[in-house]
């Protein structure tokens, strides 16, 4: 019995939402749009037998017949998903500001609501009170990762605030805009389907409205799912292979870099941190650079991502190698050279996305990278690298950081729990 | 019936969407209200002795500053006998009614208190959702704010009861309006001052 088989009623569509009409008697009026003969069909279906779906309901199989839309990344676990999860094709980063006067109890309520929404949506199920339930049926490896900013932690658990949970030091290359910087609560929403991402974003923001306002939104993309072999390092809009130095997935390096260990412990068990920087890339100026210059600026080959001293992407660079004229093959001021630490504890795990926004007046591009870096300790791992790049990096001629934010990433949660519970114990 | 609870048939498509999808994912998923809050004293497990065979999933209530609002969810009868819900109550409201939708003589869908209550067939379930069957809260005793847990007690035929908690969610639909004779109305969730005499207690329903 499908409700859409019902004929339209005589008065269907004759009245706008929220326009109560005069009634002959006292009564309670449902002024919303959710009315009509279809509702009658629904009423009948409500009393169907146990476990039965109204026949003809296509929702559960919508993703089942797809190629990869039904992919699920578990939301619950010791650690939050969306960090070492193989990067999905689409990502949106939303920073919220708590409304002034938001209480500790309200922050807790917010985190509970959002965790519940995320748990349902990541499982391919509608969130509670989801008005676009069909959009939830294609999880497409959806992950929702929550980060807490300095203001939120200060408000609810100041004693737990790690020392690095604050804005990064000012860098000379920065041209930061408040509209892309800082924030109290981060929602990182990633999936292989942009409609899935948009629906999750909508649902989470609907449940945030009472507690917070949107500070910034950054929408990013990589290659579509299936366009390349899984595990392929992404390319940025300069055409560069971007993120080669990441520790290998599942490696002990990755474990230590992201989740801490030894001399760099995590701020809380199974927690980590994220730095999100919006890096504007001047494509028009980049156009002026020939291929040799482009490769020299980074120290890697465009085709393979290999260091200029190697042939394969993951070959170790040889910084001692010199050309026939005696110059270093990999320039001392190349991005690769400047970013590479002598201290191997200064390593980060990158999980960025490209952005391509509408150009400003007179321009043809507003493009760049949503630089996303996970590491156990921002101050010990990320900041030293950025200091070196700030001092000298050939790539700085074409790139400008315009946004910057730091968040602590709480551990994951169990079913029925919520992300951020560690702040309330 | 001394009063009619009416809403116009606005959009069959909108209603069809609701009818097909509901708001209830699988029953196995616990909700925050049912599982996560120490303040919730009566999740389904502790209610079981009073009402063997009933279980609630996806319970939620629409936030409101004052006046009236609705509560929703799926109530499953896991027993092998029919169970009749004859009434409902909550500390959050002075009165709760069981509402159903029926076609009215003018072609519009009408919302009204369900005579005799909701019968949940053995092994069946009762879906409570916006625009359809729901629990109608009238005369809120205070604001229902997002994330709050609201306790409900269902009264069952035969004297049993069933308690559960529903989490409050902001929701723009389910716009129950109380319309007085003459047309002046009050939408719940708005300051009572905005609608003068149309206070939550104004209906003085006599159908209970």
Coordinates of C-alpha atoms in Angstrom, one line a residue:
Chain A
X1 CA 0.0 0.0 0.0
X2 CA 1.8 3.0 -1.2
X3 CA 0.5 6.4 -0.2
X4 CA 1.5 7.9 -3.5
X5 CA -1.2 5.8 -5.1
X6 CA -3.8 7.8 -3.4
X7 CA -5.6 10.3 -5.6
X8 CA -5.1 13.9 -4.7
X9 CA -7.9 15.2 -2.5
X10 CA -10.2 17.9 -3.7
X11 CA -8.6 20.4 -1.4
X12 CA -5.0 19.3 -1.9
X13 CA -2.6 22.1 -2.5
X14 CA -5.2 24.8 -2.0
X15 CA -3.7 26.3 1.0
X16 CA -0.3 27.4 1.9
X17 CA 1.6 26.2 4.9
X18 CA 1.1 28.1 8.1
X19 CA -2.1 29.7 6.9
X20 CA -4.7 28.6 9.3
X21 CA -8.1 28.9 7.8
X22 CA -11.2 29.8 9.5
X23 CA -13.0 26.8 11.0
X24 CA -16.6 26.5 11.9
X25 CA -15.7 25.2 15.3
X26 CA -13.0 25.3 17.8
X27 CA -10.3 23.0 16.7
X28 CA -6.7 22.2 16.4
X29 CA -5.4 22.9 13.0
X30 CA -2.4 21.3 11.5
X31 CA -1.2 24.2 9.4
X32 CA 1.9 22.4 8.2
X33 CA 2.4 20.9 4.8
X34 CA 2.3 17.4 6.1
X35 CA -1.3 16.8 5.5
X36 CA -3.5 15.3 2.8
X37 CA -4.9 12.0 1.7
X38 CA -1.5 10.4 1.9
X39 CA -1.6 10.8 5.6
X40 CA -4.7 8.6 5.6
X41 CA -2.8 5.9 3.8
X42 CA -0.1 6.4 6.4
X43 CA -2.5 6.0 9.2
X44 CA -3.5 2.7 7.9
X45 CA 0.0 1.5 7.5
X46 CA 0.9 2.4 11.0
X47 CA -1.0 -0.6 12.3
X48 CA 0.6 -3.1 10.0
X49 CA 2.0 -6.3 11.4
X50 CA 5.2 -6.7 13.2
X51 CA 8.3 -5.8 11.2
X52 CA 6.4 -5.2 8.1
X53 CA 7.3 -2.4 5.7
X54 CA 4.5 -1.0 3.7
X55 CA 4.8 -3.0 0.5
X56 CA 6.2 -1.0 -2.3
X57 CA 8.4 1.0 -0.1
X58 CA 11.6 1.2 -2.0
X59 CA 13.7 2.9 0.6
X60 CA 15.6 0.1 2.1
X61 CA 16.9 -1.2 -1.2
X62 CA 17.8 2.1 -2.7
X63 CA 21.4 1.7 -1.8
X64 CA 21.4 -2.0 -1.9
X65 CA 21.3 -2.0 -5.7
X66 CA 24.0 0.6 -6.0
X67 CA 27.6 0.1 -6.7
X68 CA 29.0 1.7 -3.5
X69 CA 26.3 3.9 -2.0
X70 CA 25.6 1.3 0.7
X71 CA 29.1 1.5 2.1
X72 CA 29.1 2.0 5.9
X73 CA 31.9 3.2 8.1
X74 CA 30.9 2.4 11.7
X75 CA 30.3 5.6 13.7
X76 CA 30.8 3.9 17.1
X77 CA 34.2 2.9 18.3
X78 CA 37.1 3.8 20.6
X79 CA 38.2 6.3 18.1
X80 CA 36.2 8.6 15.9
X81 CA 35.8 7.7 12.3
X82 CA 36.8 10.0 9.5
X83 CA 40.4 10.4 10.5
X84 CA 42.3 7.4 9.4
X85 CA 39.3 6.3 7.3
X86 CA 40.3 6.2 3.7
X87 CA 39.4 9.7 2.5
X88 CA 36.0 10.0 0.9
X89 CA 35.5 12.0 -2.2
X90 CA 33.5 14.8 -0.6
X91 CA 34.0 16.7 2.6
X92 CA 32.5 19.6 4.3
X93 CA 33.9 21.3 7.3
X94 CA 31.6 23.3 9.5
X95 CA 32.6 25.4 12.5
X96 CA 30.0 26.4 15.0
X97 CA 30.1 29.1 17.6
X98 CA 28.2 28.4 20.8
X99 CA 25.5 31.0 21.5
X100 CA 26.5 33.4 24.3
X101 CA 25.5 32.0 27.7
X102 CA 25.3 28.4 26.5
X103 CA 25.6 26.3 29.6
X104 CA 27.6 23.1 30.2
X105 CA 24.3 21.1 30.3
X106 CA 23.3 22.6 26.9
X107 CA 26.7 21.7 25.4
X108 CA 26.1 18.2 26.6
X109 CA 22.6 18.1 25.1
X110 CA 24.0 19.4 21.8
X111 CA 26.7 16.8 21.6
X112 CA 24.2 14.0 22.5
X113 CA 21.8 15.2 19.7
X114 CA 24.5 15.4 17.1
X115 CA 26.1 12.1 18.0
X116 CA 22.7 10.4 17.7
X117 CA 22.1 12.0 14.3
X118 CA 25.5 11.0 13.2
X119 CA 25.1 7.4 14.4
X120 CA 21.9 7.0 12.5
X121 CA 23.0 8.8 9.3
X122 CA 26.4 6.9 9.1
X123 CA 24.4 3.7 9.4
X124 CA 22.3 4.7 6.4
X125 CA 19.3 5.3 8.5
X126 CA 17.3 8.5 8.9
X127 CA 18.1 10.6 11.9
X128 CA 15.5 11.1 14.6
X129 CA 12.8 13.5 13.1
X130 CA 14.6 13.4 9.8
X131 CA 12.2 15.1 7.3
X132 CA 14.2 13.9 4.3
X133 CA 14.5 10.3 5.3
X134 CA 15.2 9.0 1.8
X135 CA 18.4 11.0 1.6
X136 CA 19.7 9.1 4.5
X137 CA 19.4 5.7 2.7
X138 CA 22.7 6.1 0.8
X139 CA 25.4 6.4 3.4
X140 CA 28.2 6.2 0.9
X141 CA 30.8 5.7 3.6
X142 CA 29.6 8.8 5.5
X143 CA 31.6 9.8 8.5
X144 CA 30.9 12.6 10.9
X145 CA 33.9 13.7 13.0
X146 CA 33.5 16.1 15.9
X147 CA 36.2 18.5 17.1
X148 CA 36.0 20.8 20.1
X149 CA 37.5 24.3 20.0
X150 CA 39.1 26.3 22.7
X151 CA 35.9 28.1 23.7
X152 CA 33.9 25.0 24.1
X153 CA 36.5 23.2 26.2
X154 CA 37.0 26.3 28.4
X155 CA 33.3 26.4 29.0
X156 CA 32.7 22.8 30.0
X157 CA 36.0 21.3 31.1
X158 CA 38.8 23.9 31.3
X159 CA 41.0 21.5 33.3
X160 CA 41.1 19.1 30.4
X161 CA 42.2 21.7 27.8
X162 CA 45.5 20.7 26.2
X163 CA 48.1 23.4 26.0
X164 CA 48.0 23.5 22.2
X165 CA 44.2 24.1 22.0
X166 CA 44.4 27.7 20.9
X167 CA 44.9 29.6 17.7
X168 CA 48.2 28.8 16.0
X169 CA 51.0 31.4 16.4
X170 CA 50.7 34.2 13.8
X171 CA 52.7 33.5 10.7
X172 CA 54.1 36.1 8.4
X173 CA 52.5 34.5 5.3
X174 CA 49.0 34.4 6.9
X175 CA 46.2 36.6 5.6
X176 CA 43.6 35.1 7.9
X177 CA 40.0 35.9 7.6
X178 CA 37.8 35.5 10.7
X179 CA 35.2 34.0 8.4
X180 CA 37.5 31.0 7.9
X181 CA 39.1 30.8 11.3
X182 CA 38.6 29.4 14.7
X183 CA 35.3 28.1 16.1
X184 CA 33.9 26.3 19.1
X185 CA 32.7 23.0 17.5
X186 CA 33.9 21.4 14.3
X187 CA 31.8 19.1 12.2
X188 CA 33.8 17.2 9.6
X189 CA 31.3 15.5 7.3
X190 CA 32.7 13.2 4.6
X191 CA 31.1 10.8 2.2
X192 CA 31.6 9.5 -1.3
X193 CA 28.3 11.2 -2.3
X194 CA 27.8 15.0 -2.1
X195 CA 24.1 14.7 -1.5
X196 CA 24.7 12.5 1.4
X197 CA 27.1 15.1 2.8
X198 CA 24.6 17.9 2.3
X199 CA 21.8 16.0 4.0
X200 CA 24.0 15.1 7.0
X201 CA 25.1 18.8 7.2
X202 CA 21.5 19.9 7.1
X203 CA 20.4 17.5 9.7
X204 CA 23.2 18.3 12.1
X205 CA 22.8 22.0 11.7
X206 CA 19.0 21.8 12.3
X207 CA 19.8 20.2 15.6
X208 CA 22.5 22.8 16.4
X209 CA 20.3 25.8 15.9
X210 CA 19.2 26.2 19.5
X211 CA 22.7 26.0 20.8
X212 CA 25.1 27.5 18.2
X213 CA 25.5 29.5 15.1
X214 CA 27.4 28.7 11.9
X215 CA 30.8 30.4 11.9
X216 CA 32.1 29.0 8.7
X217 CA 31.6 26.3 6.1
X218 CA 34.2 24.9 3.8
X219 CA 33.2 22.4 1.2
X220 CA 35.8 20.3 -0.5
X221 CA 36.3 17.5 -2.9
X222 CA 38.7 15.0 -4.2
X223 CA 38.5 12.6 -7.2
X224 CA 35.1 10.8 -7.3
X225 CA 34.9 7.5 -5.7
X226 CA 36.1 4.9 -8.2
X227 CA 37.9 7.4 -10.5
X228 CA 41.2 6.2 -9.2
X229 CA 42.6 3.2 -7.5
X230 CA 41.9 3.3 -3.8
X231 CA 44.9 4.7 -1.9
X232 CA 46.0 7.0 -4.6
X233 CA 47.5 10.2 -3.2
X234 CA 45.2 13.1 -4.0
X235 CA 46.1 15.9 -6.4
X236 CA 45.5 19.5 -5.6
X237 CA 44.4 22.1 -8.1
X238 CA 48.0 23.0 -8.9
X239 CA 48.1 19.5 -10.3
X240 CA 50.5 18.3 -7.7
X241 CA 50.4 15.0 -5.9
X242 CA 49.6 16.3 -2.4
X243 CA 50.1 14.3 0.8
X244 CA 52.8 11.8 -0.2
X245 CA 54.6 12.0 3.2
X246 CA 51.6 10.8 5.1
X247 CA 52.4 7.7 7.2
X248 CA 51.1 4.6 5.5
X249 CA 47.5 3.5 6.4
X250 CA 47.5 1.1 9.3
X251 CA 51.2 1.6 10.0
X252 CA 52.8 2.1 13.5
X253 CA 53.9 5.5 12.2
X254 CA 50.3 6.4 11.6
X255 CA 49.4 5.2 15.0
X256 CA 52.0 7.3 16.7
X257 CA 51.6 10.4 14.6
X258 CA 47.8 10.6 14.9
X259 CA 47.1 8.9 18.3
X260 CA 50.2 9.6 20.2
X261 CA 52.7 7.5 22.1
X262 CA 56.0 7.7 23.7
X263 CA 57.1 11.3 24.3
X264 CA 54.0 12.8 22.6
X265 CA 51.0 11.4 24.5
X266 CA 47.4 12.1 23.3
X267 CA 45.5 14.8 25.2
X268 CA 43.1 12.0 26.1
X269 CA 43.0 8.4 25.3
X270 CA 42.1 7.8 21.7
X271 CA 41.9 11.5 21.1
X272 CA 43.9 13.6 18.7
X273 CA 43.8 17.1 17.2
X274 CA 43.1 18.7 13.9
X275 CA 44.4 21.8 12.2
X276 CA 42.3 23.2 9.4
X277 CA 43.8 25.9 7.2
X278 CA 42.3 27.3 4.1
X279 CA 45.1 27.8 1.7
X280 CA 44.2 30.0 -1.3
X281 CA 46.1 28.9 -4.4
X282 CA 46.7 31.6 -7.0
X283 CA 46.0 29.6 -10.1
X284 CA 46.4 32.6 -12.4
X285 CA 49.9 33.2 -11.1
X286 CA 50.7 29.5 -11.2
X287 CA 49.8 29.6 -14.9
X288 CA 52.9 31.8 -15.5
X289 CA 55.2 29.1 -14.2
X290 CA 56.5 26.5 -16.6
X291 CA 56.6 22.8 -15.8
X292 CA 60.2 22.8 -14.7
X293 CA 59.6 25.7 -12.3
X294 CA 56.5 24.0 -10.9
X295 CA 58.5 20.9 -10.2
X296 CA 61.3 22.8 -8.7
X297 CA 59.1 24.7 -6.3
X298 CA 57.9 21.6 -4.7
X299 CA 60.9 19.3 -5.3
X300 CA 58.7 16.6 -6.8
X301 CA 57.8 15.5 -10.3
X302 CA 54.3 16.5 -11.4
X303 CA 53.6 13.2 -13.2
X304 CA 54.5 10.8 -10.4
X305 CA 55.0 12.8 -7.3
X306 CA 58.4 11.3 -7.0
X307 CA 61.1 13.5 -5.5
X308 CA 63.3 15.0 -8.2
X309 CA 66.0 12.6 -7.1
X310 CA 63.8 9.5 -7.5
X311 CA 61.4 7.8 -9.8
X312 CA 58.6 6.5 -7.6
X313 CA 56.3 8.6 -5.5
X314 CA 57.4 7.2 -2.2
X315 CA 61.2 7.2 -2.9
X316 CA 63.1 8.9 -0.2
X317 CA 64.4 12.2 -1.3
X318 CA 68.2 12.6 -1.6
X319 CA 68.8 16.2 -0.4
X320 CA 72.6 15.8 -0.9
X321 CA 72.3 15.1 -4.6
X322 CA 73.6 17.9 -6.8
X323 CA 73.4 18.7 -10.5
X324 CA 76.3 18.8 -12.9
X325 CA 76.5 22.5 -12.1
X326 CA 76.8 21.8 -8.4
X327 CA 73.3 22.9 -7.4
X328 CA 71.1 20.8 -5.2
X329 CA 68.7 18.7 -7.3
X330 CA 66.0 19.3 -4.7
X331 CA 66.2 23.0 -3.9
X332 CA 66.9 24.1 -0.3
X333 CA 63.9 26.3 -0.6
X334 CA 61.5 23.8 -2.1
X335 CA 58.4 22.8 -0.3
X336 CA 59.6 19.3 0.1
X337 CA 62.9 20.3 1.6
X338 CA 61.4 22.9 3.9
X339 CA 58.6 20.7 5.2
X340 CA 60.8 17.7 5.9
X341 CA 61.8 17.7 9.5
X342 CA 65.1 16.6 10.9
X343 CA 63.2 15.7 14.0
X344 CA 61.1 12.7 13.0
X345 CA 58.6 13.4 15.8
X346 CA 57.5 16.4 13.8
X347 CA 55.1 14.5 11.6
X348 CA 51.5 15.0 10.7
X349 CA 48.8 13.1 9.0
X350 CA 47.1 15.0 6.2
X351 CA 43.5 14.6 5.0
X352 CA 42.8 17.6 3.0
X353 CA 40.3 18.5 0.3
X354 CA 40.3 20.9 -2.7
X355 CA 38.0 23.8 -2.9
X356 CA 36.9 25.7 -5.9
X357 CA 34.7 28.6 -4.9
X358 CA 33.0 31.2 -7.0
X359 CA 35.5 33.8 -8.2
X360 CA 35.4 37.3 -7.0
X361 CA 34.6 40.3 -9.2
X362 CA 36.8 40.4 -12.2
X363 CA 38.5 37.1 -11.4
X364 CA 38.2 33.6 -12.8
X365 CA 39.1 31.5 -9.9
X366 CA 39.0 31.3 -6.1
X367 CA 40.6 28.0 -5.6
X368 CA 42.8 26.3 -3.1
X369 CA 43.2 23.6 -0.5
X370 CA 41.3 22.9 2.7
X371 CA 44.5 21.8 4.5
X372 CA 43.5 19.3 7.1
X373 CA 46.2 17.8 9.4
X374 CA 45.7 15.4 12.2
X375 CA 48.4 14.9 14.8
X376 CA 48.5 14.0 18.5
X377 CA 50.0 17.4 19.6
X378 CA 49.7 20.5 17.5
X379 CA 52.5 22.3 19.2
X380 CA 55.0 19.6 19.0
X381 CA 54.1 18.2 15.6
X382 CA 52.5 20.7 13.4
X383 CA 53.7 24.1 14.5
X384 CA 57.4 23.5 13.9
X385 CA 56.8 22.5 10.3
X386 CA 54.6 25.5 9.7
X387 CA 57.3 27.7 11.2
X388 CA 59.9 26.4 8.7
X389 CA 57.5 26.9 5.8
X390 CA 56.7 30.4 7.1
X391 CA 60.4 31.3 7.0
X392 CA 61.0 29.9 3.6
X393 CA 59.1 27.9 1.1
X394 CA 59.2 28.6 -2.6
X395 CA 55.5 27.5 -2.8
X396 CA 54.6 30.5 -0.7
X397 CA 54.7 32.7 -3.8
X398 CA 51.6 31.0 -5.0
X399 CA 49.8 30.1 -1.8
X400 CA 48.2 32.2 1.0
X401 CA 46.7 30.9 4.2
X402 CA 43.4 32.7 4.6
X403 CA 41.8 30.6 7.3
X404 CA 43.1 28.7 10.4
X405 CA 41.5 26.7 13.1
X406 CA 42.6 24.2 15.8
X407 CA 40.3 21.7 17.4
X408 CA 40.8 18.9 19.9
X409 CA 39.3 15.6 18.7
X410 CA 37.7 13.6 21.5
X411 CA 37.6 9.8 21.4
X412 CA 34.8 8.0 19.8
X413 CA 31.7 6.8 21.6
X414 CA 29.8 3.6 22.2
X415 CA 26.3 3.0 21.0
X416 CA 24.0 5.1 23.2
X417 CA 26.9 7.4 24.2
X418 CA 28.0 10.6 22.6
X419 CA 31.2 12.1 21.3
X420 CA 32.7 14.5 23.8
X421 CA 31.5 12.6 26.9
X422 CA 35.1 12.7 28.1
X423 CA 34.5 16.4 28.8
X424 CA 31.7 15.6 31.2
X425 CA 33.1 12.9 33.4
Chain B
X1 CA -17.0 14.7 20.2
X2 CA -17.3 18.2 21.5
X3 CA -14.4 19.4 19.4
X4 CA -13.0 18.8 16.0
X5 CA -9.3 18.7 15.4
X6 CA -8.8 19.6 11.9
X7 CA -6.1 20.2 9.5
X8 CA -6.5 20.9 5.8
X9 CA -5.3 18.6 3.1
X10 CA -2.4 20.7 1.9
X11 CA -0.1 18.4 0.0
X12 CA -0.7 14.8 -0.7
X13 CA 2.9 14.5 -1.9
X14 CA 4.2 15.8 1.3
X15 CA 2.0 13.4 3.2
X16 CA 3.0 10.6 1.0
X17 CA 6.6 11.1 1.7
X18 CA 6.0 11.0 5.4
X19 CA 3.9 8.0 5.1
X20 CA 6.5 6.0 3.1
X21 CA 9.4 6.8 5.3
X22 CA 8.2 7.6 8.7
X23 CA 10.9 8.7 11.1
X24 CA 11.8 5.4 12.4
X25 CA 15.0 3.6 11.5
X26 CA 15.4 0.1 12.7
X27 CA 14.3 -0.7 16.1
X28 CA 17.6 -2.0 17.2
X29 CA 19.1 1.5 17.3
X30 CA 18.9 3.0 20.7
X31 CA 18.1 6.6 21.1
X32 CA 20.0 9.0 23.3
X33 CA 17.0 9.4 25.5
X34 CA 16.5 5.7 26.0
X35 CA 20.1 4.8 26.6
X36 CA 22.2 7.6 27.6
X37 CA 20.7 9.7 30.3
X38 CA 20.9 8.9 34.0
X39 CA 18.0 11.2 34.5
X40 CA 15.8 8.9 32.5
X41 CA 14.3 6.7 35.2
X42 CA 12.1 4.6 33.1
X43 CA 13.4 3.4 29.8
X44 CA 11.7 0.5 28.3
X45 CA 13.6 -2.1 30.3
X46 CA 12.3 -0.9 33.7
X47 CA 8.9 -0.3 32.3
X48 CA 8.6 -3.9 31.2
X49 CA 7.0 -5.3 34.4
X50 CA 4.2 -2.9 34.1
X51 CA 3.6 -3.4 30.4
X52 CA 5.1 -6.7 29.2
X53 CA 5.3 -6.7 25.5
X54 CA 5.6 -3.0 24.7
X55 CA 8.8 -1.3 23.5
X56 CA 9.4 2.1 22.2
X57 CA 11.9 3.2 19.6
X58 CA 12.9 6.5 18.1
X59 CA 10.8 8.5 20.7
X60 CA 11.0 12.3 20.3
X61 CA 9.0 15.4 21.2
X62 CA 9.0 18.6 19.3
X63 CA 10.5 21.5 21.3
X64 CA 8.1 24.3 22.3
X65 CA 8.4 27.4 24.5
X66 CA 4.8 27.0 25.7
X67 CA 1.4 26.0 24.8
X68 CA 1.2 22.7 22.9
X69 CA 3.3 20.3 21.0
X70 CA 3.5 16.7 19.7
X71 CA 5.3 13.6 20.7
X72 CA 6.3 10.8 18.2
X73 CA 7.9 7.5 18.0
X74 CA 7.2 3.8 17.3
X75 CA 5.6 1.7 19.9
X76 CA 5.8 -2.0 19.3
X77 CA 3.7 -4.7 20.7
X78 CA 5.9 -7.8 21.1
X79 CA 3.3 -9.8 22.8
X80 CA 0.8 -12.2 21.3
X81 CA -2.2 -10.2 22.5
X82 CA -3.6 -6.9 21.4
X83 CA -2.7 -4.0 23.7
X84 CA -4.9 -0.8 23.9
X85 CA -3.4 2.5 24.8
X86 CA -6.1 4.4 26.5
X87 CA -4.3 7.6 27.5
X88 CA -1.0 9.3 28.1
X89 CA 0.5 11.7 30.5
X90 CA 3.7 13.6 31.1
X91 CA 5.1 15.9 33.7
X92 CA 5.8 18.3 30.8
X93 CA 2.1 19.1 30.1
X94 CA -1.1 19.4 31.9
X95 CA -2.8 17.2 29.4
X96 CA -1.9 14.7 26.7
X97 CA -4.3 13.4 24.1
X98 CA -4.0 10.5 21.7
X99 CA -4.7 11.9 18.3
X100 CA -5.5 10.2 15.1
X101 CA -6.3 11.5 11.6
X102 CA -9.5 10.8 9.8
X103 CA -11.0 12.2 6.6
X104 CA -13.5 14.9 7.4
X105 CA -16.8 15.6 5.7
X106 CA -15.3 18.5 3.8
X107 CA -12.5 16.4 2.3
X108 CA -9.8 17.7 4.6
X109 CA -8.0 15.5 7.0
X110 CA -9.1 16.0 10.5
X111 CA -7.2 15.4 13.6
X112 CA -9.1 14.2 16.6
X113 CA -8.8 12.4 19.9
X114 CA -8.9 8.7 19.2
X115 CA -12.0 7.3 20.6
X116 CA -11.2 4.3 22.7
X117 CA -7.5 4.8 22.3
X118 CA -4.9 3.2 20.1
X119 CA -5.1 -0.6 19.7
X120 CA -1.7 -2.0 18.9
X121 CA -2.3 -5.5 17.5
X122 CA -0.3 -8.4 18.7
X123 CA 3.1 -8.3 17.1
X124 CA 2.2 -5.0 15.5
X125 CA 3.3 -1.5 16.0
X126 CA 1.9 2.0 16.4
X127 CA 3.7 4.7 14.5
X128 CA 3.4 8.2 15.9
X129 CA 4.6 10.8 13.5
X130 CA 4.0 14.3 12.4
X131 CA 0.9 14.7 10.3
X132 CA -0.4 11.4 11.5
X133 CA -1.1 9.6 14.8
X134 CA 0.7 11.3 17.6
X135 CA 0.6 12.3 21.3
X136 CA -0.7 15.8 21.6
X137 CA 0.6 17.7 24.6
X138 CA -1.5 20.6 25.8
X139 CA -0.8 23.1 28.5
X140 CA 3.0 22.7 28.7
X141 CA 4.2 23.2 32.3
X142 CA 7.4 24.8 31.0
X143 CA 9.5 25.2 27.9
X144 CA 10.6 21.9 26.2
X145 CA 14.1 22.7 25.0
X146 CA 16.2 20.8 22.5
X147 CA 18.0 17.8 24.0
X148 CA 15.7 17.6 27.0
X149 CA 14.3 14.2 28.0
X150 CA 10.6 14.2 28.5
X151 CA 9.0 11.3 30.3
X152 CA 5.7 9.8 29.2
X153 CA 3.4 7.3 30.7
X154 CA 1.0 5.5 28.6
X155 CA -2.1 4.1 30.3
X156 CA -3.2 0.7 29.0
X157 CA -6.5 -1.0 29.0
X158 CA -6.7 -3.3 32.0
X159 CA -4.8 -0.9 34.2
X160 CA -1.2 -1.3 33.2
X161 CA 1.1 1.4 32.1
X162 CA 4.2 1.9 30.0
X163 CA 6.8 4.6 30.6
X164 CA 9.4 5.9 28.2
X165 CA 11.4 9.0 27.7
X166 CA 11.5 11.1 24.5
X167 CA 14.3 13.5 23.5
X168 CA 13.2 16.9 22.5
X169 CA 14.2 18.0 19.0
X170 CA 13.7 21.3 17.2
X171 CA 11.3 20.6 14.4
X172 CA 9.7 23.1 12.0
X173 CA 6.9 20.8 10.9
X174 CA 4.0 19.3 13.0
X175 CA 2.6 22.8 13.2
X176 CA -0.4 22.2 15.4
X177 CA -2.4 25.3 15.6
X178 CA -5.2 26.0 18.0
X179 CA -7.8 28.0 16.2
X180 CA -10.6 29.6 18.2
X181 CA -14.0 30.3 16.8
X182 CA -13.6 33.3 14.6
X183 CA -10.3 32.3 13.3
X184 CA -7.7 33.9 15.6
X185 CA -5.1 31.3 16.3
X186 CA -2.1 30.5 18.2
X187 CA 0.8 28.5 17.0
X188 CA 2.5 26.6 19.7
X189 CA 6.0 27.4 20.5
X190 CA 5.5 31.1 20.4
X191 CA 5.3 33.4 23.4
X192 CA 1.8 33.2 24.8
X193 CA 1.6 37.0 24.8
X194 CA 1.5 36.9 21.1
X195 CA -1.9 35.3 21.1
X196 CA -3.6 36.7 24.1
X197 CA -6.4 34.6 25.3
X198 CA -5.5 31.6 23.2
X199 CA -3.6 30.1 26.1
X200 CA -2.9 26.4 26.1
X201 CA -5.7 25.8 28.6
X202 CA -8.2 27.6 26.5
X203 CA -9.5 24.6 24.6
X204 CA -10.7 23.0 27.8
X205 CA -11.2 19.8 26.0
X206 CA -14.0 17.7 27.3
X207 CA -13.3 14.7 25.3
X208 CA -11.2 13.0 27.9

